[in-house]
Amino acid sequence: MDTKSKLLSSYQLGNITLKNRIVISPMCQYSAVDGFANNWHLVHLGARAVGGAGLIIQEATAVSPEGRITHADLGLWKDDHIPPLKNIVDFVHQHGSKIGIQLAHAGRKASKERPWEGGKNINKDQTNGWQPIAPSPIPFSENEPLPHEMSLSEIQQVINDFKAATHRAIAANYDVIELHAGHGYLLHQFYSPLSNSRTDNYGGSFENRIRLIVEIVNAIKEIWGKEKPLMVRISATDWVDDGWQISDSVKFSEILKQLGVHLIDVSTAGNTLANIPVEPGYQVPFSSSIRSQANVPTGTVGLITTPEQAEKILQEEHADLIFIGRESLRNPNFPLYAAHILDDEHETTWPKQYERAYPNHGEWK
């Protein structure tokens, strides 16, 4: 085996250099109060920096209170949120990793219980509940209440909320912004025909359904700048015949590239109940199609659990970055483990406090 792995090689993303191509995927922790980060978030994200990740993406962070999935989501809708987040950013930087923030709005999938409490809708009149909003009054499933159909002024307010959150992300010194436009949340709800039945400029045609995302990307870029990395997470398919398709995603990705988006984070599904053929690497083909047909850098995610699997994906040019989620929860030191497994010659530095666990590049035990 070539001992110079692609997985552990550096990658230029906008105006920053990642020390390797391993990205910690944003994973909600449902552990905040009023949107504020706390020691759980510091330890969770900090551990992945200590573990050697090139880039860590903070969980979906709501741009408004009603944009949260649950009452325990992180937020960036007020300046008071900045100091504890900056503390996390500073710690991650001290340990050699870059960090991004995923700006998000849950739309109709908001006002939920935390997953370990059942994940059900909380009525707007109950404690920790509020009125979900959406492009159209179409519920996610038949057992959920109708969301409120957004007016044009409410759409503009969402754009303003993303702009304000971008200013705060700069103040907290994040390296990357990822716009969450997948998994059935608000921006996905706009571009998917399954959840958007509007007849104005934000519904109907493909161009109208992607309009809100285009306007938000332009608004973010105006503040964030052209060189600082901006990524967009999309769901490449709804996995249903009359929903959003991979051909739509290729076309969409071409437009996002023209707008100055640096990388498409390719996931799938989340906007409806669907039959998904889940297996290791099941989303990789979508990343590959977008990368080759739209000629845009991509990241891939979904049941990628071994260094060998991640390396093969990169060597076969299906993606430029590997996003690790659940496997990172199981092994926060996955990048260091990958260097051992791949016998990599790239410089890989264990924290001094942990070196005794890995003397002289011996056996991983």
mmCIF file of C-alpha atoms in Angstrom:
data_model
loop_
_atom_site.group_PDB
_atom_site.id
_atom_site.type_symbol
_atom_site.label_atom_id
_atom_site.label_comp_id
_atom_site.label_asym_id
_atom_site.label_seq_id
_atom_site.Cartn_x
_atom_site.Cartn_y
_atom_site.Cartn_z
ATOM 1 C CA MET A 1 0.000 0.000 0.000
ATOM 2 C CA ASP A 2 1.120 3.539 -0.746
ATOM 3 C CA THR A 3 1.838 4.868 2.729
ATOM 4 C CA LYS A 4 0.781 8.372 1.721
ATOM 5 C CA SER A 5 -2.981 8.143 2.088
ATOM 6 C CA LYS A 6 -5.343 10.617 0.466
ATOM 7 C CA LEU A 7 -7.538 10.591 3.577
ATOM 8 C CA LEU A 8 -4.712 12.034 5.676
ATOM 9 C CA SER A 9 -3.540 14.510 3.039
ATOM 10 C CA SER A 10 -4.225 18.237 3.325
ATOM 11 C CA TYR A 11 -7.056 19.930 1.445
ATOM 12 C CA GLN A 12 -7.522 23.546 0.394
ATOM 13 C CA LEU A 13 -11.048 24.752 1.152
ATOM 14 C CA GLY A 14 -11.519 28.371 0.188
ATOM 15 C CA ASN A 15 -8.838 30.352 1.987
ATOM 16 C CA ILE A 16 -8.075 27.712 4.645
ATOM 17 C CA THR A 17 -6.061 24.499 4.587
ATOM 18 C CA LEU A 18 -7.400 21.411 6.302
ATOM 19 C CA LYS A 19 -4.687 19.153 7.686
ATOM 20 C CA ASN A 20 -6.610 16.083 6.502
ATOM 21 C CA ARG A 21 -9.821 15.237 4.683
ATOM 22 C CA ILE A 22 -11.732 13.947 7.687
ATOM 23 C CA VAL A 23 -14.687 16.150 8.632
ATOM 24 C CA ILE A 24 -16.768 15.614 11.750
ATOM 25 C CA SER A 25 -20.327 15.804 10.530
ATOM 26 C CA PRO A 26 -22.711 18.105 12.429
ATOM 27 C CA MET A 27 -24.604 16.051 14.990
ATOM 28 C CA CYS A 28 -27.295 17.529 17.204
ATOM 29 C CA GLN A 29 -26.643 17.054 20.919
ATOM 30 C CA TYR A 30 -29.950 18.445 22.228
ATOM 31 C CA SER A 31 -28.130 19.749 25.285
ATOM 32 C CA ALA A 32 -28.502 23.537 25.181
ATOM 33 C CA VAL A 33 -30.712 25.851 27.214
ATOM 34 C CA ASP A 34 -32.108 28.900 25.388
ATOM 35 C CA GLY A 35 -29.642 28.217 22.575
ATOM 36 C CA PHE A 36 -26.548 28.566 24.759
ATOM 37 C CA ALA A 37 -23.532 26.282 24.392
ATOM 38 C CA ASN A 38 -22.200 24.754 27.595
ATOM 39 C CA ASN A 39 -19.463 22.407 28.791
ATOM 40 C CA TRP A 40 -21.050 19.431 27.045
ATOM 41 C CA HIS A 41 -20.543 21.121 23.670
ATOM 42 C CA LEU A 42 -17.008 22.161 24.597
ATOM 43 C CA VAL A 43 -16.022 18.615 25.534
ATOM 44 C CA HIS A 44 -17.890 16.997 22.629
ATOM 45 C CA LEU A 45 -16.409 19.232 19.934
ATOM 46 C CA GLY A 46 -13.074 19.646 21.673
ATOM 47 C CA ALA A 47 -12.555 15.896 21.855
ATOM 48 C CA ARG A 48 -12.814 15.646 18.070
ATOM 49 C CA ALA A 49 -10.113 18.311 17.727
ATOM 50 C CA VAL A 50 -7.883 16.419 20.162
ATOM 51 C CA GLY A 51 -8.649 13.328 18.062
ATOM 52 C CA GLY A 52 -7.112 14.937 14.980
ATOM 53 C CA ALA A 53 -9.995 15.888 12.677
ATOM 54 C CA GLY A 54 -9.198 18.294 9.881
ATOM 55 C CA LEU A 55 -12.555 20.058 10.183
ATOM 56 C CA ILE A 56 -15.308 19.895 12.785
ATOM 57 C CA ILE A 57 -18.798 21.143 11.903
ATOM 58 C CA GLN A 58 -20.858 22.239 14.884
ATOM 59 C CA GLU A 59 -24.369 20.856 15.059
ATOM 60 C CA ALA A 60 -27.340 22.538 13.384
ATOM 61 C CA THR A 61 -27.432 25.941 15.044
ATOM 62 C CA ALA A 62 -30.733 27.780 14.803
ATOM 63 C CA VAL A 63 -30.863 31.293 13.385
ATOM 64 C CA SER A 64 -34.051 32.015 15.351
ATOM 65 C CA PRO A 65 -35.844 30.469 18.344
ATOM 66 C CA GLU A 66 -38.578 29.012 16.144
ATOM 67 C CA GLY A 67 -35.885 27.585 13.859
ATOM 68 C CA ARG A 68 -34.843 25.005 16.455
ATOM 69 C CA ILE A 69 -35.753 21.355 16.090
ATOM 70 C CA THR A 70 -36.112 21.072 19.875
ATOM 71 C CA HIS A 71 -35.958 23.539 22.733
ATOM 72 C CA ALA A 72 -32.495 22.086 23.526
ATOM 73 C CA ASP A 73 -30.832 23.032 20.211
ATOM 74 C CA LEU A 74 -27.920 25.437 19.924
ATOM 75 C CA GLY A 75 -28.723 28.921 18.648
ATOM 76 C CA LEU A 76 -27.115 32.015 17.231
ATOM 77 C CA TRP A 77 -30.010 34.436 17.222
ATOM 78 C CA LYS A 78 -28.597 36.835 19.811
ATOM 79 C CA ASP A 79 -25.201 38.295 20.637
ATOM 80 C CA ASP A 80 -25.182 36.663 24.077
ATOM 81 C CA HIS A 81 -24.664 33.312 22.330
ATOM 82 C CA ILE A 82 -21.259 34.376 20.975
ATOM 83 C CA PRO A 83 -18.910 34.115 24.023
ATOM 84 C CA PRO A 84 -19.444 30.416 24.880
ATOM 85 C CA LEU A 85 -19.231 29.503 21.204
ATOM 86 C CA LYS A 86 -16.009 31.477 20.789
ATOM 87 C CA ASN A 87 -14.581 29.569 23.743
ATOM 88 C CA ILE A 88 -15.195 26.324 21.830
ATOM 89 C CA VAL A 89 -13.746 27.756 18.618
ATOM 90 C CA ASP A 90 -10.603 28.868 20.440
ATOM 91 C CA PHE A 91 -10.113 25.439 22.005
ATOM 92 C CA VAL A 92 -10.508 23.664 18.665
ATOM 93 C CA HIS A 93 -7.987 26.021 17.071
ATOM 94 C CA GLN A 94 -5.506 25.409 19.891
ATOM 95 C CA HIS A 95 -5.513 21.722 18.954
ATOM 96 C CA GLY A 96 -4.886 22.227 15.245
ATOM 97 C CA SER A 97 -8.335 21.694 13.752
ATOM 98 C CA LYS A 98 -10.611 24.021 11.825
ATOM 99 C CA ILE A 99 -14.201 24.504 12.884
ATOM 100 C CA GLY A 100 -17.389 25.369 11.062
ATOM 101 C CA ILE A 101 -20.920 26.186 12.104
ATOM 102 C CA GLN A 102 -24.003 24.764 10.433
ATOM 103 C CA LEU A 103 -26.630 27.508 10.259
ATOM 104 C CA ALA A 104 -30.108 26.048 10.165
ATOM 105 C CA HIS A 105 -33.852 26.492 10.401
ATOM 106 C CA ALA A 106 -36.048 23.465 11.105
ATOM 107 C CA GLY A 107 -39.235 24.787 9.459
ATOM 108 C CA ARG A 108 -42.111 22.327 9.859
ATOM 109 C CA LYS A 109 -39.848 19.849 11.722
ATOM 110 C CA ALA A 110 -39.559 22.227 14.685
ATOM 111 C CA SER A 111 -41.037 22.201 18.197
ATOM 112 C CA LYS A 112 -40.172 18.572 18.967
ATOM 113 C CA GLU A 113 -39.306 16.644 22.076
ATOM 114 C CA ARG A 114 -35.701 15.538 22.360
ATOM 115 C CA PRO A 115 -35.155 12.118 20.706
ATOM 116 C CA TRP A 116 -34.684 10.284 24.008
ATOM 117 C CA GLU A 117 -37.982 11.795 25.186
ATOM 118 C CA GLY A 118 -39.825 10.398 22.166
ATOM 119 C CA GLY A 119 -39.226 13.088 19.538
ATOM 120 C CA LYS A 120 -42.914 13.927 19.170
ATOM 121 C CA ASN A 121 -44.359 17.332 18.339
ATOM 122 C CA ILE A 122 -44.894 19.729 21.230
ATOM 123 C CA ASN A 123 -48.060 21.760 20.829
ATOM 124 C CA LYS A 124 -47.505 25.509 20.550
ATOM 125 C CA ASP A 125 -49.540 26.043 23.731
ATOM 126 C CA GLN A 126 -47.414 23.635 25.781
ATOM 127 C CA THR A 127 -44.173 24.296 27.616
ATOM 128 C CA ASN A 128 -41.195 24.321 25.217
ATOM 129 C CA GLY A 129 -43.520 24.432 22.204
ATOM 130 C CA TRP A 130 -44.141 26.956 19.418
ATOM 131 C CA GLN A 131 -45.787 27.252 16.003
ATOM 132 C CA PRO A 132 -43.711 25.647 13.229
ATOM 133 C CA ILE A 133 -43.520 27.486 9.897
ATOM 134 C CA ALA A 134 -43.110 26.139 6.384
ATOM 135 C CA PRO A 135 -43.400 27.114 2.717
ATOM 136 C CA SER A 136 -46.843 25.468 2.609
ATOM 137 C CA PRO A 137 -49.351 24.122 5.166
ATOM 138 C CA ILE A 138 -48.278 20.522 4.582
ATOM 139 C CA PRO A 139 -47.294 18.436 7.627
ATOM 140 C CA PHE A 140 -44.297 16.083 7.601
ATOM 141 C CA SER A 141 -46.617 13.173 8.397
ATOM 142 C CA GLU A 142 -50.347 12.727 8.798
ATOM 143 C CA ASN A 143 -50.082 12.624 12.576
ATOM 144 C CA GLU A 144 -48.514 16.078 12.864
ATOM 145 C CA PRO A 145 -50.247 19.479 12.993
ATOM 146 C CA LEU A 146 -50.303 21.799 9.990
ATOM 147 C CA PRO A 147 -47.386 24.227 9.891
ATOM 148 C CA HIS A 148 -48.039 27.903 9.325
ATOM 149 C CA GLU A 149 -47.583 28.938 5.679
ATOM 150 C CA MET A 150 -44.962 31.666 5.544
ATOM 151 C CA SER A 151 -45.833 35.090 4.199
ATOM 152 C CA LEU A 152 -43.407 37.023 2.012
ATOM 153 C CA SER A 153 -42.469 39.181 4.986
ATOM 154 C CA GLU A 154 -41.758 36.053 7.048
ATOM 155 C CA ILE A 155 -39.554 34.717 4.257
ATOM 156 C CA GLN A 156 -37.623 37.979 4.297
ATOM 157 C CA GLN A 157 -37.270 37.696 8.064
ATOM 158 C CA VAL A 158 -35.660 34.262 7.668
ATOM 159 C CA ILE A 159 -33.163 35.752 5.205
ATOM 160 C CA ASN A 160 -32.418 38.507 7.714
ATOM 161 C CA ASP A 161 -31.960 35.920 10.465
ATOM 162 C CA PHE A 162 -29.334 34.053 8.417
ATOM 163 C CA LYS A 163 -27.567 37.361 7.724
ATOM 164 C CA ALA A 164 -27.510 38.282 11.413
ATOM 165 C CA ALA A 165 -26.233 34.813 12.348
ATOM 166 C CA THR A 166 -23.432 35.191 9.802
ATOM 167 C CA HIS A 167 -22.263 38.396 11.505
ATOM 168 C CA ARG A 168 -22.216 36.522 14.816
ATOM 169 C CA ALA A 169 -20.338 33.567 13.281
ATOM 170 C CA ILE A 170 -17.630 36.014 12.223
ATOM 171 C CA ALA A 171 -17.499 37.437 15.747
ATOM 172 C CA ALA A 172 -17.053 33.907 17.138
ATOM 173 C CA ASN A 173 -14.197 33.295 14.643
ATOM 174 C CA TYR A 174 -15.553 30.239 12.832
ATOM 175 C CA ASP A 175 -13.515 29.102 9.826
ATOM 176 C CA VAL A 176 -16.408 27.704 7.788
ATOM 177 C CA ILE A 177 -20.140 28.254 7.422
ATOM 178 C CA GLU A 178 -22.309 25.368 6.295
ATOM 179 C CA LEU A 179 -25.848 26.196 5.236
ATOM 180 C CA HIS A 180 -28.222 23.375 6.166
ATOM 181 C CA ALA A 181 -30.447 22.794 3.156
ATOM 182 C CA GLY A 182 -31.121 19.107 3.672
ATOM 183 C CA HIS A 183 -32.782 16.497 5.889
ATOM 184 C CA GLY A 184 -36.265 17.922 5.481
ATOM 185 C CA TYR A 185 -35.611 21.198 7.263
ATOM 186 C CA LEU A 186 -36.875 24.560 6.058
ATOM 187 C CA LEU A 187 -34.652 25.131 3.022
ATOM 188 C CA HIS A 188 -35.170 21.551 1.844
ATOM 189 C CA GLN A 189 -38.904 22.075 2.343
ATOM 190 C CA PHE A 190 -38.746 24.954 -0.124
ATOM 191 C CA TYR A 191 -36.916 23.153 -2.931
ATOM 192 C CA SER A 192 -38.733 19.826 -2.685
ATOM 193 C CA PRO A 193 -42.058 19.597 -4.550
ATOM 194 C CA LEU A 194 -43.309 17.288 -1.792
ATOM 195 C CA SER A 195 -43.489 20.151 0.711
ATOM 196 C CA ASN A 196 -43.839 23.266 -1.456
ATOM 197 C CA SER A 197 -47.177 23.948 -3.161
ATOM 198 C CA ARG A 198 -46.776 27.738 -3.291
ATOM 199 C CA THR A 199 -47.949 29.667 -6.357
ATOM 200 C CA ASP A 200 -45.833 32.791 -5.854
ATOM 201 C CA ASN A 201 -42.155 33.419 -6.681
ATOM 202 C CA TYR A 202 -41.067 30.836 -4.083
ATOM 203 C CA GLY A 203 -43.027 27.900 -5.484
ATOM 204 C CA GLY A 204 -43.880 26.006 -8.621
ATOM 205 C CA SER A 205 -40.901 25.926 -10.954
ATOM 206 C CA PHE A 206 -37.444 24.611 -10.071
ATOM 207 C CA GLU A 207 -36.086 28.165 -10.199
ATOM 208 C CA ASN A 208 -38.747 29.413 -7.809
ATOM 209 C CA ARG A 209 -38.343 26.549 -5.349
ATOM 210 C CA ILE A 210 -34.591 27.152 -5.017
ATOM 211 C CA ARG A 211 -35.022 30.928 -4.819
ATOM 212 C CA LEU A 212 -34.861 31.188 -1.025
ATOM 213 C CA ILE A 213 -31.601 29.217 -0.824
ATOM 214 C CA VAL A 214 -30.091 31.333 -3.603
ATOM 215 C CA GLU A 215 -31.080 34.529 -1.770
ATOM 216 C CA ILE A 216 -29.665 33.270 1.530
ATOM 217 C CA VAL A 217 -26.393 32.178 -0.092
ATOM 218 C CA ASN A 218 -26.023 35.602 -1.691
ATOM 219 C CA ALA A 219 -26.816 37.308 1.612
ATOM 220 C CA ILE A 220 -24.255 35.203 3.489
ATOM 221 C CA LYS A 221 -21.562 35.716 0.847
ATOM 222 C CA GLU A 222 -22.044 39.476 0.995
ATOM 223 C CA ILE A 223 -21.096 39.404 4.675
ATOM 224 C CA TRP A 224 -18.832 36.343 4.818
ATOM 225 C CA GLY A 225 -16.833 37.220 1.712
ATOM 226 C CA LYS A 226 -15.841 35.279 -1.387
ATOM 227 C CA GLU A 227 -12.768 33.491 -0.065
ATOM 228 C CA LYS A 228 -13.906 32.178 3.325
ATOM 229 C CA PRO A 229 -15.330 28.668 2.937
ATOM 230 C CA LEU A 230 -19.070 28.320 2.458
ATOM 231 C CA MET A 231 -20.565 24.841 2.152
ATOM 232 C CA VAL A 232 -24.154 23.765 1.596
ATOM 233 C CA ARG A 233 -25.575 20.478 2.844
ATOM 234 C CA ILE A 234 -28.291 19.161 0.546
ATOM 235 C CA SER A 235 -30.413 16.052 0.389
ATOM 236 C CA ALA A 236 -29.580 14.758 -3.067
ATOM 237 C CA THR A 237 -32.808 12.774 -3.334
ATOM 238 C CA ASP A 238 -36.093 12.430 -1.472
ATOM 239 C CA TRP A 239 -36.061 8.691 -2.316
ATOM 240 C CA VAL A 240 -39.601 8.913 -3.754
ATOM 241 C CA ASP A 241 -40.651 9.062 -7.405
ATOM 242 C CA ASP A 242 -42.453 12.412 -7.294
ATOM 243 C CA GLY A 243 -39.907 14.132 -5.056
ATOM 244 C CA TRP A 244 -36.552 15.851 -5.499
ATOM 245 C CA GLN A 245 -34.179 13.792 -7.669
ATOM 246 C CA ILE A 246 -30.426 13.505 -8.222
ATOM 247 C CA SER A 247 -30.828 15.282 -11.576
ATOM 248 C CA ASP A 248 -32.271 18.255 -9.668
ATOM 249 C CA SER A 249 -29.322 18.146 -7.280
ATOM 250 C CA VAL A 250 -26.782 18.226 -10.106
ATOM 251 C CA LYS A 251 -28.484 21.276 -11.607
ATOM 252 C CA PHE A 252 -28.796 22.896 -8.181
ATOM 253 C CA SER A 253 -25.130 22.244 -7.379
ATOM 254 C CA GLU A 254 -24.035 23.877 -10.627
ATOM 255 C CA ILE A 255 -25.945 27.002 -9.585
ATOM 256 C CA LEU A 256 -24.506 26.952 -6.061
ATOM 257 C CA LYS A 257 -21.003 26.685 -7.511
ATOM 258 C CA GLN A 258 -21.669 29.735 -9.688
ATOM 259 C CA LEU A 259 -22.790 31.600 -6.571
ATOM 260 C CA GLY A 260 -19.433 30.912 -4.919
ATOM 261 C CA VAL A 261 -20.218 27.898 -2.734
ATOM 262 C CA HIS A 262 -16.968 25.997 -2.189
ATOM 263 C CA LEU A 263 -18.281 22.486 -1.515
ATOM 264 C CA ILE A 264 -21.534 20.523 -1.544
ATOM 265 C CA ASP A 265 -22.054 18.288 1.498
ATOM 266 C CA VAL A 266 -24.101 15.484 -0.034
ATOM 267 C CA SER A 267 -26.630 13.666 2.106
ATOM 268 C CA THR A 268 -30.121 12.384 1.249
ATOM 269 C CA ALA A 269 -33.718 12.143 2.468
ATOM 270 C CA GLY A 270 -35.426 13.549 5.553
ATOM 271 C CA ASN A 271 -38.341 15.402 3.961
ATOM 272 C CA THR A 272 -40.829 12.549 3.946
ATOM 273 C CA LEU A 273 -41.222 8.976 5.095
ATOM 274 C CA ALA A 274 -39.443 6.897 2.456
ATOM 275 C CA ASN A 275 -38.055 3.441 1.827
ATOM 276 C CA ILE A 276 -34.276 3.982 1.872
ATOM 277 C CA PRO A 277 -31.848 1.177 0.963
ATOM 278 C CA VAL A 278 -29.442 1.808 3.817
ATOM 279 C CA GLU A 279 -26.086 0.052 3.589
ATOM 280 C CA PRO A 280 -22.438 1.059 4.079
ATOM 281 C CA GLY A 281 -21.634 4.033 1.831
ATOM 282 C CA TYR A 282 -25.185 4.151 0.431
ATOM 283 C CA GLN A 283 -24.997 7.901 -0.220
ATOM 284 C CA VAL A 284 -21.587 7.880 -1.924
ATOM 285 C CA PRO A 285 -23.002 7.463 -5.481
ATOM 286 C CA PHE A 286 -24.912 10.742 -5.109
ATOM 287 C CA SER A 287 -21.745 12.576 -4.126
ATOM 288 C CA SER A 288 -19.964 10.983 -7.075
ATOM 289 C CA SER A 289 -22.660 12.066 -9.542
ATOM 290 C CA ILE A 290 -22.709 15.648 -8.312
ATOM 291 C CA ARG A 291 -18.913 15.855 -8.246
ATOM 292 C CA SER A 292 -18.495 14.576 -11.804
ATOM 293 C CA GLN A 293 -21.556 16.095 -13.486
ATOM 294 C CA ALA A 294 -21.633 19.504 -11.762
ATOM 295 C CA ASN A 295 -17.829 19.724 -11.560
ATOM 296 C CA VAL A 296 -17.969 20.880 -7.955
ATOM 297 C CA PRO A 297 -16.114 19.581 -4.865
ATOM 298 C CA THR A 298 -18.218 17.339 -2.651
ATOM 299 C CA GLY A 299 -18.205 15.734 0.752
ATOM 300 C CA THR A 300 -19.913 12.408 1.369
ATOM 301 C CA VAL A 301 -21.500 10.982 4.502
ATOM 302 C CA GLY A 302 -23.455 7.938 5.640
ATOM 303 C CA LEU A 303 -22.286 4.675 7.222
ATOM 304 C CA ILE A 304 -18.622 5.330 6.529
ATOM 305 C CA THR A 305 -17.009 3.476 9.407
ATOM 306 C CA THR A 306 -13.463 2.392 8.515
ATOM 307 C CA PRO A 307 -10.320 4.178 7.332
ATOM 308 C CA GLU A 308 -10.009 1.741 4.421
ATOM 309 C CA GLN A 309 -13.550 2.507 3.256
ATOM 310 C CA ALA A 310 -12.941 6.266 3.491
ATOM 311 C CA GLU A 311 -9.628 5.991 1.632
ATOM 312 C CA LYS A 312 -11.204 3.969 -1.182
ATOM 313 C CA ILE A 313 -13.934 6.578 -1.676
ATOM 314 C CA LEU A 314 -11.314 9.294 -2.104
ATOM 315 C CA GLN A 315 -9.009 7.214 -4.300
ATOM 316 C CA GLU A 316 -11.918 6.446 -6.629
ATOM 317 C CA GLU A 317 -12.740 10.192 -6.740
ATOM 318 C CA HIS A 318 -16.295 9.906 -5.474
ATOM 319 C CA ALA A 319 -15.742 12.815 -3.046
ATOM 320 C CA ASP A 320 -13.151 15.321 -1.852
ATOM 321 C CA LEU A 321 -13.906 15.140 1.872
ATOM 322 C CA ILE A 322 -15.187 12.365 4.107
ATOM 323 C CA PHE A 323 -17.804 13.329 6.699
ATOM 324 C CA ILE A 324 -17.822 11.054 9.745
ATOM 325 C CA GLY A 325 -20.809 11.032 12.086
ATOM 326 C CA ARG A 326 -21.743 8.081 14.254
ATOM 327 C CA GLU A 327 -18.294 6.513 13.919
ATOM 328 C CA SER A 328 -16.851 9.673 15.464
ATOM 329 C CA LEU A 329 -19.187 9.246 18.430
ATOM 330 C CA ARG A 330 -17.852 5.736 18.872
ATOM 331 C CA ASN A 331 -14.228 6.773 18.310
ATOM 332 C CA PRO A 332 -13.396 10.473 18.797
ATOM 333 C CA ASN A 333 -9.808 9.624 17.785
ATOM 334 C CA PHE A 334 -10.834 8.236 14.388
ATOM 335 C CA PRO A 335 -8.286 10.382 12.448
ATOM 336 C CA LEU A 336 -5.410 9.164 14.635
ATOM 337 C CA TYR A 337 -6.708 5.610 14.317
ATOM 338 C CA ALA A 338 -6.887 6.050 10.523
ATOM 339 C CA ALA A 339 -3.229 7.079 10.400
ATOM 340 C CA HIS A 340 -2.298 3.914 12.264
ATOM 341 C CA ILE A 341 -4.461 1.624 10.118
ATOM 342 C CA LEU A 342 -3.310 3.163 6.828
ATOM 343 C CA ASP A 343 0.351 3.177 7.936
ATOM 344 C CA ASP A 344 0.392 6.770 6.882
ATOM 345 C CA GLU A 345 3.563 8.810 6.474
ATOM 346 C CA HIS A 346 1.820 12.161 6.876
ATOM 347 C CA GLU A 347 2.730 13.823 10.135
ATOM 348 C CA THR A 348 0.206 12.743 12.737
ATOM 349 C CA THR A 349 0.623 14.159 16.210
ATOM 350 C CA TRP A 350 -0.904 12.642 19.282
ATOM 351 C CA PRO A 351 -1.586 14.997 22.186
ATOM 352 C CA LYS A 352 1.318 14.775 24.624
ATOM 353 C CA GLN A 353 -1.138 13.742 27.310
ATOM 354 C CA TYR A 354 -2.150 10.674 25.264
ATOM 355 C CA GLU A 355 1.165 9.607 23.716
ATOM 356 C CA ARG A 356 1.691 6.790 26.234
ATOM 357 C CA ALA A 357 -1.268 4.971 24.657
ATOM 358 C CA TYR A 358 0.518 4.776 21.321
ATOM 359 C CA PRO A 359 4.262 4.371 21.965
ATOM 360 C CA ASN A 360 6.563 4.153 18.961
ATOM 361 C CA HIS A 361 3.624 3.671 16.611
ATOM 362 C CA GLY A 362 3.006 0.271 18.192
ATOM 363 C CA GLU A 363 -0.138 -1.794 18.162
ATOM 364 C CA TRP A 364 -3.431 0.009 18.692
ATOM 365 C CA LYS A 365 -4.816 -1.519 21.864
#
